[in-house]
């Protein structure tokens, strides 16, 4: 998406003001409508301003029907009240808001215990604005550790590189760009839509700062083989002496696997896993934006990356890309941990997985689609049109579903599967079985019309792609 630019005159439009938007008298105070792309000359009554903004936002999509986003779209009213009460607290001011800081520390300890850290009470971690910032911090730690090991060669001829599957979230490409790290991608092959353990190990060399494993690919919802990756890197170290750490990007799966896949070994039980991140605002069940980054031990996070500031009232260690942000999301995360506990999280996540697997089966039963995944890892599944379908494609389906309010992304896979275009459905808490029934009904109702098309109607597939991480 291009950066926002200043308004031009032809973009200016008058804003219609309903006479009833006045606070008391509907025939007074409404002579002039406010501009939309410059500051108005004077103030408006609060209710008038509220109504104007609210009316425009009515044209946004319905978040509950957004099957593209992984981000939480429903929380309990009590959580909303807590968040509103904490909006004015600056999360970074830990000395002024010590209880908010304590709740953050407790959340880190809870996640460390959930992810089987060697010493949960003393695990190093922090909250972030989301997984993208958490990934940046983890990548910075990997690079700094490599720099310290390579002081005799860096910054000379040695150029750091990071190994990952081509399916990684775009934040990892940003990290490599911003921090001057060479990205080395493992491409997709055949029916493998994520990283291959041996292929990743084969790309490593003495300049590799780490390998990123995705616990829940955004392309299709599948888990990457973290244990197999660590085993391949163990063999590499035995053979060459090159010791490569692993970061697990558990943006979504980090809050699914501990509850639904307890026998899956992917976390700090693997000694090679140096750090893990997750999104509290995805399957952590909190409104955006909050993420978490944890390191297995102090040595995994170089001390020189941690800043200590004292001008806010006390000595305060901080590791973040930004500074001020509200404490509301961290408080909401603690509320949700306290509210649900392990059994509650297990029940909620199992319900989402049940909806995903059930819906995937019903989509497959329609006969027009082929499933790539079935929602049995992340509560997410991807599907494409069956080989015999020639009258329409996934982009047509996405466009027609949008007419009924459903936001379902259609997109093309990356190298080496650019030939494959799919639809993806994300099932989150709040997307109930009843809503899934309505989705299938709407999709079924569209199929006869789509089958009567002479050919797919989407000419510009690049413009039609609506895939967003």
mmCIF file with all atom_site columns, C-alpha atoms in Angstrom, residues 89-269:
data_model
loop_
_atom_site.group_PDB
_atom_site.id
_atom_site.type_symbol
_atom_site.label_atom_id
_atom_site.label_alt_id
_atom_site.label_comp_id
_atom_site.label_asym_id
_atom_site.label_entity_id
_atom_site.label_seq_id
_atom_site.pdbx_PDB_ins_code
_atom_site.Cartn_x
_atom_site.Cartn_y
_atom_site.Cartn_z
_atom_site.occupancy
_atom_site.B_iso_or_equiv
_atom_site.pdbx_formal_charge
_atom_site.auth_seq_id
_atom_site.auth_comp_id
_atom_site.auth_asym_id
_atom_site.auth_atom_id
_atom_site.pdbx_PDB_model_num
ATOM 1   C CA . UNK A 1 89  ? -1.574 4.619   30.922 1.00 0.00 ? 89  UNK A CA 1
ATOM 2   C CA . UNK A 1 90  ? 1.702  4.730   29.023 1.00 0.00 ? 90  UNK A CA 1
ATOM 3   C CA . UNK A 1 91  ? 3.112  1.205   29.021 1.00 0.00 ? 91  UNK A CA 1
ATOM 4   C CA . UNK A 1 92  ? 6.675  2.473   28.932 1.00 0.00 ? 92  UNK A CA 1
ATOM 5   C CA . UNK A 1 93  ? 6.284  4.439   32.186 1.00 0.00 ? 93  UNK A CA 1
ATOM 6   C CA . UNK A 1 94  ? 6.916  1.448   34.389 1.00 0.00 ? 94  UNK A CA 1
ATOM 7   C CA . UNK A 1 95  ? 7.919  3.531   37.387 1.00 0.00 ? 95  UNK A CA 1
ATOM 8   C CA . UNK A 1 96  ? 4.682  5.550   37.286 1.00 0.00 ? 96  UNK A CA 1
ATOM 9   C CA . UNK A 1 97  ? 2.488  2.514   36.599 1.00 0.00 ? 97  UNK A CA 1
ATOM 10  C CA . UNK A 1 98  ? 4.178  -0.272  38.566 1.00 0.00 ? 98  UNK A CA 1
ATOM 11  C CA . UNK A 1 99  ? 1.112  -2.559  38.689 1.00 0.00 ? 99  UNK A CA 1
ATOM 12  C CA . UNK A 1 100 ? 0.736  -2.468  34.901 1.00 0.00 ? 100 UNK A CA 1
ATOM 13  C CA . UNK A 1 101 ? 4.433  -3.319  34.647 1.00 0.00 ? 101 UNK A CA 1
ATOM 14  C CA . UNK A 1 102 ? 3.896  -6.172  37.095 1.00 0.00 ? 102 UNK A CA 1
ATOM 15  C CA . UNK A 1 103 ? 1.076  -7.580  34.972 1.00 0.00 ? 103 UNK A CA 1
ATOM 16  C CA . UNK A 1 104 ? 3.419  -7.500  31.972 1.00 0.00 ? 104 UNK A CA 1
ATOM 17  C CA . UNK A 1 105 ? 6.059  -9.399  33.970 1.00 0.00 ? 105 UNK A CA 1
ATOM 18  C CA . UNK A 1 106 ? 3.488  -11.992 35.017 1.00 0.00 ? 106 UNK A CA 1
ATOM 19  C CA . UNK A 1 107 ? 2.402  -12.513 31.418 1.00 0.00 ? 107 UNK A CA 1
ATOM 20  C CA . UNK A 1 108 ? 6.017  -13.152 30.406 1.00 0.00 ? 108 UNK A CA 1
ATOM 21  C CA . UNK A 1 109 ? 6.376  -15.707 33.212 1.00 0.00 ? 109 UNK A CA 1
ATOM 22  C CA . UNK A 1 110 ? 3.124  -17.414 32.208 1.00 0.00 ? 110 UNK A CA 1
ATOM 23  C CA . UNK A 1 111 ? 4.248  -17.682 28.578 1.00 0.00 ? 111 UNK A CA 1
ATOM 24  C CA . UNK A 1 112 ? 7.662  -18.945 29.637 1.00 0.00 ? 112 UNK A CA 1
ATOM 25  C CA . UNK A 1 113 ? 5.981  -21.697 31.641 1.00 0.00 ? 113 UNK A CA 1
ATOM 26  C CA . UNK A 1 114 ? 3.581  -22.445 28.770 1.00 0.00 ? 114 UNK A CA 1
ATOM 27  C CA . UNK A 1 115 ? 6.512  -22.773 26.352 1.00 0.00 ? 115 UNK A CA 1
ATOM 28  C CA . UNK A 1 116 ? 8.588  -24.939 28.724 1.00 0.00 ? 116 UNK A CA 1
ATOM 29  C CA . UNK A 1 117 ? 11.439 -22.503 29.362 1.00 0.00 ? 117 UNK A CA 1
ATOM 30  C CA . UNK A 1 118 ? 14.239 -23.949 31.524 1.00 0.00 ? 118 UNK A CA 1
ATOM 31  C CA . UNK A 1 119 ? 13.667 -21.308 34.231 1.00 0.00 ? 119 UNK A CA 1
ATOM 32  C CA . UNK A 1 120 ? 10.266 -19.642 33.694 1.00 0.00 ? 120 UNK A CA 1
ATOM 33  C CA . UNK A 1 121 ? 10.544 -17.307 36.685 1.00 0.00 ? 121 UNK A CA 1
ATOM 34  C CA . UNK A 1 122 ? 13.723 -15.750 35.286 1.00 0.00 ? 122 UNK A CA 1
ATOM 35  C CA . UNK A 1 123 ? 13.033 -15.946 31.555 1.00 0.00 ? 123 UNK A CA 1
ATOM 36  C CA . UNK A 1 124 ? 13.765 -12.738 29.649 1.00 0.00 ? 124 UNK A CA 1
ATOM 37  C CA . UNK A 1 125 ? 10.850 -11.345 27.671 1.00 0.00 ? 125 UNK A CA 1
ATOM 38  C CA . UNK A 1 126 ? 8.806  -8.279  26.847 1.00 0.00 ? 126 UNK A CA 1
ATOM 39  C CA . UNK A 1 127 ? 5.527  -7.140  25.392 1.00 0.00 ? 127 UNK A CA 1
ATOM 40  C CA . UNK A 1 128 ? 5.467  -5.496  21.975 1.00 0.00 ? 128 UNK A CA 1
ATOM 41  C CA . UNK A 1 129 ? 2.933  -3.818  19.707 1.00 0.00 ? 129 UNK A CA 1
ATOM 42  C CA . UNK A 1 130 ? 2.518  -7.124  17.854 1.00 0.00 ? 130 UNK A CA 1
ATOM 43  C CA . UNK A 1 131 ? 4.444  -10.021 16.390 1.00 0.00 ? 131 UNK A CA 1
ATOM 44  C CA . UNK A 1 132 ? 6.091  -7.845  13.756 1.00 0.00 ? 132 UNK A CA 1
ATOM 45  C CA . UNK A 1 133 ? 7.933  -5.836  16.403 1.00 0.00 ? 133 UNK A CA 1
ATOM 46  C CA . UNK A 1 134 ? 8.638  -9.023  18.355 1.00 0.00 ? 134 UNK A CA 1
ATOM 47  C CA . UNK A 1 135 ? 10.198 -10.589 15.242 1.00 0.00 ? 135 UNK A CA 1
ATOM 48  C CA . UNK A 1 136 ? 12.340 -7.493  14.694 1.00 0.00 ? 136 UNK A CA 1
ATOM 49  C CA . UNK A 1 137 ? 13.629 -7.697  18.268 1.00 0.00 ? 137 UNK A CA 1
ATOM 50  C CA . UNK A 1 138 ? 14.366 -11.409 17.966 1.00 0.00 ? 138 UNK A CA 1
ATOM 51  C CA . UNK A 1 139 ? 16.161 -10.828 14.681 1.00 0.00 ? 139 UNK A CA 1
ATOM 52  C CA . UNK A 1 140 ? 18.239 -8.042  16.221 1.00 0.00 ? 140 UNK A CA 1
ATOM 53  C CA . UNK A 1 141 ? 19.298 -10.376 19.025 1.00 0.00 ? 141 UNK A CA 1
ATOM 54  C CA . UNK A 1 142 ? 20.276 -13.088 16.521 1.00 0.00 ? 142 UNK A CA 1
ATOM 55  C CA . UNK A 1 143 ? 22.341 -10.634 14.495 1.00 0.00 ? 143 UNK A CA 1
ATOM 56  C CA . UNK A 1 144 ? 24.076 -9.122  17.519 1.00 0.00 ? 144 UNK A CA 1
ATOM 57  C CA . UNK A 1 145 ? 25.014 -12.582 18.835 1.00 0.00 ? 145 UNK A CA 1
ATOM 58  C CA . UNK A 1 146 ? 26.471 -13.446 15.425 1.00 0.00 ? 146 UNK A CA 1
ATOM 59  C CA . UNK A 1 147 ? 28.398 -10.147 15.315 1.00 0.00 ? 147 UNK A CA 1
ATOM 60  C CA . UNK A 1 148 ? 29.976 -10.881 18.690 1.00 0.00 ? 148 UNK A CA 1
ATOM 61  C CA . UNK A 1 149 ? 31.020 -14.322 17.465 1.00 0.00 ? 149 UNK A CA 1
ATOM 62  C CA . UNK A 1 150 ? 32.377 -12.860 14.219 1.00 0.00 ? 150 UNK A CA 1
ATOM 63  C CA . UNK A 1 151 ? 34.277 -9.781  15.405 1.00 0.00 ? 151 UNK A CA 1
ATOM 64  C CA . UNK A 1 152 ? 37.337 -10.816 13.402 1.00 0.00 ? 152 UNK A CA 1
ATOM 65  C CA . UNK A 1 153 ? 35.367 -10.783 10.132 1.00 0.00 ? 153 UNK A CA 1
ATOM 66  C CA . UNK A 1 154 ? 32.536 -8.288  10.622 1.00 0.00 ? 154 UNK A CA 1
ATOM 67  C CA . UNK A 1 155 ? 32.024 -5.671  9.238  1.00 0.00 ? 155 UNK A CA 1
ATOM 68  C CA . UNK A 1 156 ? 34.520 -6.747  6.619  1.00 0.00 ? 156 UNK A CA 1
ATOM 69  C CA . UNK A 1 157 ? 33.798 -9.386  4.038  1.00 0.00 ? 157 UNK A CA 1
ATOM 70  C CA . UNK A 1 158 ? 31.279 -11.226 6.169  1.00 0.00 ? 158 UNK A CA 1
ATOM 71  C CA . UNK A 1 159 ? 27.621 -10.502 5.440  1.00 0.00 ? 159 UNK A CA 1
ATOM 72  C CA . UNK A 1 160 ? 25.055 -11.985 7.827  1.00 0.00 ? 160 UNK A CA 1
ATOM 73  C CA . UNK A 1 161 ? 22.234 -14.094 6.427  1.00 0.00 ? 161 UNK A CA 1
ATOM 74  C CA . UNK A 1 162 ? 18.967 -15.442 7.787  1.00 0.00 ? 162 UNK A CA 1
ATOM 75  C CA . UNK A 1 163 ? 17.347 -18.685 6.620  1.00 0.00 ? 163 UNK A CA 1
ATOM 76  C CA . UNK A 1 164 ? 13.553 -18.988 6.331  1.00 0.00 ? 164 UNK A CA 1
ATOM 77  C CA . UNK A 1 165 ? 10.800 -20.447 4.202  1.00 0.00 ? 165 UNK A CA 1
ATOM 78  C CA . UNK A 1 166 ? 9.432  -18.402 1.325  1.00 0.00 ? 166 UNK A CA 1
ATOM 79  C CA . UNK A 1 167 ? 6.123  -18.439 3.215  1.00 0.00 ? 167 UNK A CA 1
ATOM 80  C CA . UNK A 1 168 ? 7.321  -16.189 6.058  1.00 0.00 ? 168 UNK A CA 1
ATOM 81  C CA . UNK A 1 169 ? 5.343  -13.159 7.133  1.00 0.00 ? 169 UNK A CA 1
ATOM 82  C CA . UNK A 1 170 ? 6.487  -9.972  5.405  1.00 0.00 ? 170 UNK A CA 1
ATOM 83  C CA . UNK A 1 171 ? 7.932  -8.587  8.660  1.00 0.00 ? 171 UNK A CA 1
ATOM 84  C CA . UNK A 1 172 ? 10.931 -10.918 8.223  1.00 0.00 ? 172 UNK A CA 1
ATOM 85  C CA . UNK A 1 173 ? 11.648 -9.436  4.811  1.00 0.00 ? 173 UNK A CA 1
ATOM 86  C CA . UNK A 1 174 ? 11.413 -6.012  6.424  1.00 0.00 ? 174 UNK A CA 1
ATOM 87  C CA . UNK A 1 175 ? 13.866 -7.068  9.110  1.00 0.00 ? 175 UNK A CA 1
ATOM 88  C CA . UNK A 1 176 ? 16.406 -8.231  6.545  1.00 0.00 ? 176 UNK A CA 1
ATOM 89  C CA . UNK A 1 177 ? 15.988 -5.019  4.571  1.00 0.00 ? 177 UNK A CA 1
ATOM 90  C CA . UNK A 1 178 ? 16.161 -2.637  7.536  1.00 0.00 ? 178 UNK A CA 1
ATOM 91  C CA . UNK A 1 179 ? 19.012 -4.416  9.346  1.00 0.00 ? 179 UNK A CA 1
ATOM 92  C CA . UNK A 1 180 ? 21.071 -5.324  6.265  1.00 0.00 ? 180 UNK A CA 1
ATOM 93  C CA . UNK A 1 181 ? 20.782 -9.081  6.509  1.00 0.00 ? 181 UNK A CA 1
ATOM 94  C CA . UNK A 1 182 ? 20.756 -11.323 3.449  1.00 0.00 ? 182 UNK A CA 1
ATOM 95  C CA . UNK A 1 183 ? 17.489 -13.301 3.312  1.00 0.00 ? 183 UNK A CA 1
ATOM 96  C CA . UNK A 1 184 ? 17.863 -16.889 2.114  1.00 0.00 ? 184 UNK A CA 1
ATOM 97  C CA . UNK A 1 185 ? 14.543 -18.475 1.274  1.00 0.00 ? 185 UNK A CA 1
ATOM 98  C CA . UNK A 1 186 ? 13.622 -22.126 1.088  1.00 0.00 ? 186 UNK A CA 1
ATOM 99  C CA . UNK A 1 187 ? 11.136 -22.306 -1.808 1.00 0.00 ? 187 UNK A CA 1
ATOM 100 C CA . UNK A 1 188 ? 7.926  -24.313 -1.881 1.00 0.00 ? 188 UNK A CA 1
ATOM 101 C CA . UNK A 1 189 ? 8.045  -27.604 -3.768 1.00 0.00 ? 189 UNK A CA 1
ATOM 102 C CA . UNK A 1 190 ? 5.102  -29.693 -4.904 1.00 0.00 ? 190 UNK A CA 1
ATOM 103 C CA . UNK A 1 191 ? 2.678  -30.205 -2.032 1.00 0.00 ? 191 UNK A CA 1
ATOM 104 C CA . UNK A 1 192 ? 5.133  -28.798 0.540  1.00 0.00 ? 192 UNK A CA 1
ATOM 105 C CA . UNK A 1 193 ? 4.025  -25.256 1.203  1.00 0.00 ? 193 UNK A CA 1
ATOM 106 C CA . UNK A 1 194 ? 6.549  -24.329 3.901  1.00 0.00 ? 194 UNK A CA 1
ATOM 107 C CA . UNK A 1 195 ? 10.145 -24.770 4.973  1.00 0.00 ? 195 UNK A CA 1
ATOM 108 C CA . UNK A 1 196 ? 11.943 -28.103 4.595  1.00 0.00 ? 196 UNK A CA 1
ATOM 109 C CA . UNK A 1 197 ? 14.320 -28.900 7.460  1.00 0.00 ? 197 UNK A CA 1
ATOM 110 C CA . UNK A 1 198 ? 17.196 -30.290 5.406  1.00 0.00 ? 198 UNK A CA 1
ATOM 111 C CA . UNK A 1 199 ? 16.881 -27.637 2.726  1.00 0.00 ? 199 UNK A CA 1
ATOM 112 C CA . UNK A 1 200 ? 17.156 -24.969 5.420  1.00 0.00 ? 200 UNK A CA 1
ATOM 113 C CA . UNK A 1 201 ? 20.239 -26.599 6.951  1.00 0.00 ? 201 UNK A CA 1
ATOM 114 C CA . UNK A 1 202 ? 21.856 -26.816 3.512  1.00 0.00 ? 202 UNK A CA 1
ATOM 115 C CA . UNK A 1 203 ? 21.584 -23.032 3.123  1.00 0.00 ? 203 UNK A CA 1
ATOM 116 C CA . UNK A 1 204 ? 23.436 -22.329 6.384  1.00 0.00 ? 204 UNK A CA 1
ATOM 117 C CA . UNK A 1 205 ? 27.055 -21.232 6.579  1.00 0.00 ? 205 UNK A CA 1
ATOM 118 C CA . UNK A 1 206 ? 29.338 -19.461 9.047  1.00 0.00 ? 206 UNK A CA 1
ATOM 119 C CA . UNK A 1 207 ? 27.522 -16.166 8.386  1.00 0.00 ? 207 UNK A CA 1
ATOM 120 C CA . UNK A 1 208 ? 24.059 -17.497 9.228  1.00 0.00 ? 208 UNK A CA 1
ATOM 121 C CA . UNK A 1 209 ? 22.620 -15.657 12.219 1.00 0.00 ? 209 UNK A CA 1
ATOM 122 C CA . UNK A 1 210 ? 19.719 -18.079 12.613 1.00 0.00 ? 210 UNK A CA 1
ATOM 123 C CA . UNK A 1 211 ? 16.854 -20.009 11.043 1.00 0.00 ? 211 UNK A CA 1
ATOM 124 C CA . UNK A 1 212 ? 13.236 -18.893 11.421 1.00 0.00 ? 212 UNK A CA 1
ATOM 125 C CA . UNK A 1 213 ? 10.617 -21.609 11.837 1.00 0.00 ? 213 UNK A CA 1
ATOM 126 C CA . UNK A 1 214 ? 6.949  -20.655 11.482 1.00 0.00 ? 214 UNK A CA 1
ATOM 127 C CA . UNK A 1 215 ? 4.527  -22.373 13.814 1.00 0.00 ? 215 UNK A CA 1
ATOM 128 C CA . UNK A 1 216 ? 1.505  -21.821 11.653 1.00 0.00 ? 216 UNK A CA 1
ATOM 129 C CA . UNK A 1 217 ? 2.082  -20.529 8.135  1.00 0.00 ? 217 UNK A CA 1
ATOM 130 C CA . UNK A 1 218 ? -0.176 -17.661 7.149  1.00 0.00 ? 218 UNK A CA 1
ATOM 131 C CA . UNK A 1 219 ? -0.440 -19.124 3.647  1.00 0.00 ? 219 UNK A CA 1
ATOM 132 C CA . UNK A 1 220 ? -2.219 -22.323 4.631  1.00 0.00 ? 220 UNK A CA 1
ATOM 133 C CA . UNK A 1 221 ? -2.205 -22.734 8.431  1.00 0.00 ? 221 UNK A CA 1
ATOM 134 C CA . UNK A 1 222 ? 0.357  -25.563 8.510  1.00 0.00 ? 222 UNK A CA 1
ATOM 135 C CA . UNK A 1 223 ? 3.067  -25.991 11.161 1.00 0.00 ? 223 UNK A CA 1
ATOM 136 C CA . UNK A 1 224 ? 6.699  -26.038 10.106 1.00 0.00 ? 224 UNK A CA 1
ATOM 137 C CA . UNK A 1 225 ? 8.779  -28.991 11.411 1.00 0.00 ? 225 UNK A CA 1
ATOM 138 C CA . UNK A 1 226 ? 10.668 -27.264 14.236 1.00 0.00 ? 226 UNK A CA 1
ATOM 139 C CA . UNK A 1 227 ? 12.031 -30.454 15.844 1.00 0.00 ? 227 UNK A CA 1
ATOM 140 C CA . UNK A 1 228 ? 13.228 -31.804 12.482 1.00 0.00 ? 228 UNK A CA 1
ATOM 141 C CA . UNK A 1 229 ? 14.876 -28.467 11.753 1.00 0.00 ? 229 UNK A CA 1
ATOM 142 C CA . UNK A 1 230 ? 16.734 -28.520 15.072 1.00 0.00 ? 230 UNK A CA 1
ATOM 143 C CA . UNK A 1 231 ? 17.854 -32.106 14.404 1.00 0.00 ? 231 UNK A CA 1
ATOM 144 C CA . UNK A 1 232 ? 19.183 -31.139 10.959 1.00 0.00 ? 232 UNK A CA 1
ATOM 145 C CA . UNK A 1 233 ? 21.085 -28.221 12.495 1.00 0.00 ? 233 UNK A CA 1
ATOM 146 C CA . UNK A 1 234 ? 22.505 -30.554 15.161 1.00 0.00 ? 234 UNK A CA 1
ATOM 147 C CA . UNK A 1 235 ? 23.929 -32.740 12.379 1.00 0.00 ? 235 UNK A CA 1
ATOM 148 C CA . UNK A 1 236 ? 25.285 -29.631 10.652 1.00 0.00 ? 236 UNK A CA 1
ATOM 149 C CA . UNK A 1 237 ? 27.101 -28.587 13.832 1.00 0.00 ? 237 UNK A CA 1
ATOM 150 C CA . UNK A 1 238 ? 28.560 -32.051 14.331 1.00 0.00 ? 238 UNK A CA 1
ATOM 151 C CA . UNK A 1 239 ? 29.824 -32.064 10.756 1.00 0.00 ? 239 UNK A CA 1
ATOM 152 C CA . UNK A 1 240 ? 31.079 -28.467 10.405 1.00 0.00 ? 240 UNK A CA 1
ATOM 153 C CA . UNK A 1 241 ? 31.153 -26.899 13.870 1.00 0.00 ? 241 UNK A CA 1
ATOM 154 C CA . UNK A 1 242 ? 28.671 -24.210 12.745 1.00 0.00 ? 242 UNK A CA 1
ATOM 155 C CA . UNK A 1 243 ? 26.183 -23.546 15.555 1.00 0.00 ? 243 UNK A CA 1
ATOM 156 C CA . UNK A 1 244 ? 22.964 -21.995 14.233 1.00 0.00 ? 244 UNK A CA 1
ATOM 157 C CA . UNK A 1 245 ? 20.189 -20.920 16.636 1.00 0.00 ? 245 UNK A CA 1
ATOM 158 C CA . UNK A 1 246 ? 16.479 -21.182 15.817 1.00 0.00 ? 246 UNK A CA 1
ATOM 159 C CA . UNK A 1 247 ? 13.801 -18.580 16.340 1.00 0.00 ? 247 UNK A CA 1
ATOM 160 C CA . UNK A 1 248 ? 10.211 -19.826 16.354 1.00 0.00 ? 248 UNK A CA 1
ATOM 161 C CA . UNK A 1 249 ? 7.725  -17.355 14.932 1.00 0.00 ? 249 UNK A CA 1
ATOM 162 C CA . UNK A 1 250 ? 4.691  -18.607 16.814 1.00 0.00 ? 250 UNK A CA 1
ATOM 163 C CA . UNK A 1 251 ? 2.535  -15.604 15.933 1.00 0.00 ? 251 UNK A CA 1
ATOM 164 C CA . UNK A 1 252 ? -0.543 -17.841 15.877 1.00 0.00 ? 252 UNK A CA 1
ATOM 165 C CA . UNK A 1 253 ? 0.575  -21.391 16.682 1.00 0.00 ? 253 UNK A CA 1
ATOM 166 C CA . UNK A 1 254 ? 2.344  -20.305 19.858 1.00 0.00 ? 254 UNK A CA 1
ATOM 167 C CA . UNK A 1 255 ? -1.109 -19.944 21.417 1.00 0.00 ? 255 UNK A CA 1
ATOM 168 C CA . UNK A 1 256 ? -2.628 -23.025 19.746 1.00 0.00 ? 256 UNK A CA 1
ATOM 169 C CA . UNK A 1 257 ? -0.070 -25.841 20.013 1.00 0.00 ? 257 UNK A CA 1
ATOM 170 C CA . UNK A 1 258 ? 0.459  -25.682 23.825 1.00 0.00 ? 258 UNK A CA 1
ATOM 171 C CA . UNK A 1 259 ? -3.259 -26.377 24.353 1.00 0.00 ? 259 UNK A CA 1
ATOM 172 C CA . UNK A 1 260 ? -4.237 -28.625 21.457 1.00 0.00 ? 260 UNK A CA 1
ATOM 173 C CA . UNK A 1 261 ? -0.963 -30.304 20.436 1.00 0.00 ? 261 UNK A CA 1
ATOM 174 C CA . UNK A 1 262 ? 0.731  -30.942 23.755 1.00 0.00 ? 262 UNK A CA 1
ATOM 175 C CA . UNK A 1 263 ? 2.861  -33.804 22.395 1.00 0.00 ? 263 UNK A CA 1
ATOM 176 C CA . UNK A 1 264 ? 4.291  -31.639 19.631 1.00 0.00 ? 264 UNK A CA 1
ATOM 177 C CA . UNK A 1 265 ? 7.837  -30.608 20.600 1.00 0.00 ? 265 UNK A CA 1
ATOM 178 C CA . UNK A 1 266 ? 8.501  -27.177 19.111 1.00 0.00 ? 266 UNK A CA 1
ATOM 179 C CA . UNK A 1 267 ? 9.352  -24.833 21.995 1.00 0.00 ? 267 UNK A CA 1
ATOM 180 C CA . UNK A 1 268 ? 12.109 -24.315 24.586 1.00 0.00 ? 268 UNK A CA 1
ATOM 181 C CA . UNK A 1 269 ? 12.237 -28.074 25.162 1.00 0.00 ? 269 UNK A CA 1
#
